[in-house]
């Protein structure tokens, strides 16, 4: 599932680490934030702002997918915890002592 670009806003920043003059004068780092959820990722992997933006989109999509999966897993776990009794469906026979009794 692709992200809707209207829901994502980008901020550029100076990268950290090695790179000398290029790192000091070019804002190649990118922070992408998903507005509806507030989830954000920060990328400073490459020297190119465009490549960092693409990487940020991929990482943001992966993080949102993981967040959605975690939400589903939590809902399943809560449903399992709320199950009070184990039912057998529609039992055809009931065991009483030495014989089965048809219902």
PDB file of C-alpha atoms in Angstrom:
ATOM      1  CA  UNK A   1       0.000   0.000   0.000  1.00  0.00           C
ATOM      2  CA  UNK A   2       1.436   3.339  -1.000  1.00  0.00           C
ATOM      3  CA  UNK A   3       1.315   6.356   1.277  1.00  0.00           C
ATOM      4  CA  UNK A   4      -0.813   9.319   0.352  1.00  0.00           C
ATOM      5  CA  UNK A   5       1.622  12.202  -0.141  1.00  0.00           C
ATOM      6  CA  UNK A   6      -0.992  14.638   1.197  1.00  0.00           C
ATOM      7  CA  UNK A   7      -0.683  12.949   4.600  1.00  0.00           C
ATOM      8  CA  UNK A   8       3.123  13.183   4.732  1.00  0.00           C
ATOM      9  CA  UNK A   9       5.134  16.322   5.272  1.00  0.00           C
ATOM     10  CA  UNK A  10       8.885  16.625   4.936  1.00  0.00           C
ATOM     11  CA  UNK A  11      11.487  18.669   6.748  1.00  0.00           C
ATOM     12  CA  UNK A  12      15.058  19.018   5.553  1.00  0.00           C
ATOM     13  CA  UNK A  13      18.045  19.389   7.826  1.00  0.00           C
ATOM     14  CA  UNK A  14      21.791  19.267   7.756  1.00  0.00           C
ATOM     15  CA  UNK A  15      23.152  15.745   7.943  1.00  0.00           C
ATOM     16  CA  UNK A  16      25.520  14.651  10.650  1.00  0.00           C
ATOM     17  CA  UNK A  17      28.669  12.584  10.415  1.00  0.00           C
ATOM     18  CA  UNK A  18      31.411  12.453   7.832  1.00  0.00           C
ATOM     19  CA  UNK A  19      31.159  14.411   4.604  1.00  0.00           C
ATOM     20  CA  UNK A  20      33.150  17.549   5.210  1.00  0.00           C
ATOM     21  CA  UNK A  21      32.068  20.733   3.472  1.00  0.00           C
ATOM     22  CA  UNK A  22      29.167  19.043   1.668  1.00  0.00           C
ATOM     23  CA  UNK A  23      27.536  18.023   4.950  1.00  0.00           C
ATOM     24  CA  UNK A  24      28.043  21.494   6.405  1.00  0.00           C
ATOM     25  CA  UNK A  25      26.505  23.475   3.547  1.00  0.00           C
ATOM     26  CA  UNK A  26      23.760  21.243   2.068  1.00  0.00           C
ATOM     27  CA  UNK A  27      20.523  20.235   3.821  1.00  0.00           C
ATOM     28  CA  UNK A  28      20.446  16.640   2.627  1.00  0.00           C
ATOM     29  CA  UNK A  29      18.896  15.017   5.710  1.00  0.00           C
ATOM     30  CA  UNK A  30      15.137  14.420   5.588  1.00  0.00           C
ATOM     31  CA  UNK A  31      12.507  13.914   8.289  1.00  0.00           C
ATOM     32  CA  UNK A  32       9.180  12.543   7.036  1.00  0.00           C
ATOM     33  CA  UNK A  33       6.137  12.746   9.315  1.00  0.00           C
ATOM     34  CA  UNK A  34       2.777  11.054   8.760  1.00  0.00           C
ATOM     35  CA  UNK A  35       0.280  13.712   9.860  1.00  0.00           C
ATOM     36  CA  UNK A  36      -2.692  11.477  10.870  1.00  0.00           C
ATOM     37  CA  UNK A  37      -0.616   9.259  13.176  1.00  0.00           C
ATOM     38  CA  UNK A  38       2.326  11.495  14.069  1.00  0.00           C
ATOM     39  CA  UNK A  39       4.826   8.765  13.173  1.00  0.00           C
ATOM     40  CA  UNK A  40       8.083  10.155  11.818  1.00  0.00           C
ATOM     41  CA  UNK A  41      11.358   8.847  10.421  1.00  0.00           C
ATOM     42  CA  UNK A  42      14.661  10.619   9.966  1.00  0.00           C
ATOM     43  CA  UNK A  43      17.100   9.701   7.167  1.00  0.00           C
ATOM     44  CA  UNK A  44      20.667  10.913   6.643  1.00  0.00           C
ATOM     45  CA  UNK A  45      22.046   7.907   4.778  1.00  0.00           C
ATOM     46  CA  UNK A  46      23.126   9.409   1.465  1.00  0.00           C
ATOM     47  CA  UNK A  47      24.503  12.694   0.170  1.00  0.00           C
ATOM     48  CA  UNK A  48      21.395  13.280  -1.951  1.00  0.00           C
ATOM     49  CA  UNK A  49      18.256  14.848  -0.492  1.00  0.00           C
ATOM     50  CA  UNK A  50      16.114  13.126  -3.145  1.00  0.00           C
ATOM     51  CA  UNK A  51      17.486   9.677  -2.298  1.00  0.00           C
ATOM     52  CA  UNK A  52      17.032  10.349   1.414  1.00  0.00           C
ATOM     53  CA  UNK A  53      13.426  11.387   0.739  1.00  0.00           C
ATOM     54  CA  UNK A  54      12.734   8.129  -1.121  1.00  0.00           C
ATOM     55  CA  UNK A  55      14.316   6.098   1.679  1.00  0.00           C
ATOM     56  CA  UNK A  56      12.260   8.032   4.239  1.00  0.00           C
ATOM     57  CA  UNK A  57       9.041   7.187   2.380  1.00  0.00           C
ATOM     58  CA  UNK A  58       9.927   3.478   2.346  1.00  0.00           C
ATOM     59  CA  UNK A  59      10.831   3.463   6.041  1.00  0.00           C
ATOM     60  CA  UNK A  60       7.708   5.403   6.965  1.00  0.00           C
ATOM     61  CA  UNK A  61       5.504   2.965   5.028  1.00  0.00           C
ATOM     62  CA  UNK A  62       7.219   0.030   6.761  1.00  0.00           C
ATOM     63  CA  UNK A  63       6.804   1.605  10.198  1.00  0.00           C
ATOM     64  CA  UNK A  64       3.108   2.307   9.576  1.00  0.00           C
ATOM     65  CA  UNK A  65       2.600  -1.255   8.331  1.00  0.00           C
ATOM     66  CA  UNK A  66       4.280  -2.599  11.494  1.00  0.00           C
ATOM     67  CA  UNK A  67       2.165  -0.294  13.644  1.00  0.00           C
ATOM     68  CA  UNK A  68      -1.011  -1.538  11.933  1.00  0.00           C
ATOM     69  CA  UNK A  69       0.044  -5.159  12.391  1.00  0.00           C
ATOM     70  CA  UNK A  70       0.804  -4.547  16.070  1.00  0.00           C
ATOM     71  CA  UNK A  71      -2.656  -3.006  16.499  1.00  0.00           C
ATOM     72  CA  UNK A  72      -4.294  -6.046  14.883  1.00  0.00           C
ATOM     73  CA  UNK A  73      -2.273  -8.421  17.061  1.00  0.00           C
ATOM     74  CA  UNK A  74      -3.269  -6.498  20.191  1.00  0.00           C
ATOM     75  CA  UNK A  75      -6.940  -6.657  19.182  1.00  0.00           C
ATOM     76  CA  UNK A  76      -6.706 -10.426  18.623  1.00  0.00           C
ATOM     77  CA  UNK A  77      -4.984 -10.909  21.975  1.00  0.00           C
ATOM     78  CA  UNK A  78      -7.647  -8.843  23.753  1.00  0.00           C
ATOM     79  CA  UNK A  79     -10.423 -10.844  22.074  1.00  0.00           C
ATOM     80  CA  UNK A  80      -8.744 -14.070  23.201  1.00  0.00           C
ATOM     81  CA  UNK A  81      -8.405 -12.750  26.777  1.00  0.00           C
ATOM     82  CA  UNK A  82     -12.083 -11.772  26.856  1.00  0.00           C
ATOM     83  CA  UNK A  83     -13.220 -15.267  25.890  1.00  0.00           C
ATOM     84  CA  UNK A  84     -14.568 -16.652  29.147  1.00  0.00           C
ATOM     85  CA  UNK A  85     -15.773 -20.138  28.280  1.00  0.00           C
ATOM     86  CA  UNK A  86     -14.754 -22.724  25.765  1.00  0.00           C
ATOM     87  CA  UNK A  87     -17.844 -23.932  23.968  1.00  0.00           C
ATOM     88  CA  UNK A  88     -18.071 -27.188  22.049  1.00  0.00           C
ATOM     89  CA  UNK A  89     -20.520 -26.023  19.454  1.00  0.00           C
ATOM     90  CA  UNK A  90     -23.613 -28.212  19.154  1.00  0.00           C
ATOM     91  CA  UNK A  91     -22.761 -31.426  20.913  1.00  0.00           C
ATOM     92  CA  UNK A  92     -24.653 -34.474  19.606  1.00  0.00           C
ATOM     93  CA  UNK A  93     -23.829 -36.741  22.552  1.00  0.00           C
ATOM     94  CA  UNK A  94     -23.107 -36.224  26.214  1.00  0.00           C
ATOM     95  CA  UNK A  95     -21.012 -38.710  28.151  1.00  0.00           C
ATOM     96  CA  UNK A  96     -22.589 -39.919  31.396  1.00  0.00           C
ATOM     97  CA  UNK A  97     -20.714 -42.686  33.132  1.00  0.00           C
ATOM     98  CA  UNK A  98     -20.464 -45.819  30.958  1.00  0.00           C
ATOM     99  CA  UNK A  99     -22.666 -44.767  28.028  1.00  0.00           C
ATOM    100  CA  UNK A 100     -23.302 -41.928  25.583  1.00  0.00           C
ATOM    101  CA  UNK A 101     -26.716 -40.307  25.576  1.00  0.00           C
ATOM    102  CA  UNK A 102     -28.041 -38.887  22.283  1.00  0.00           C
ATOM    103  CA  UNK A 103     -29.432 -35.387  22.512  1.00  0.00           C
TER     104      UNK A 103
END
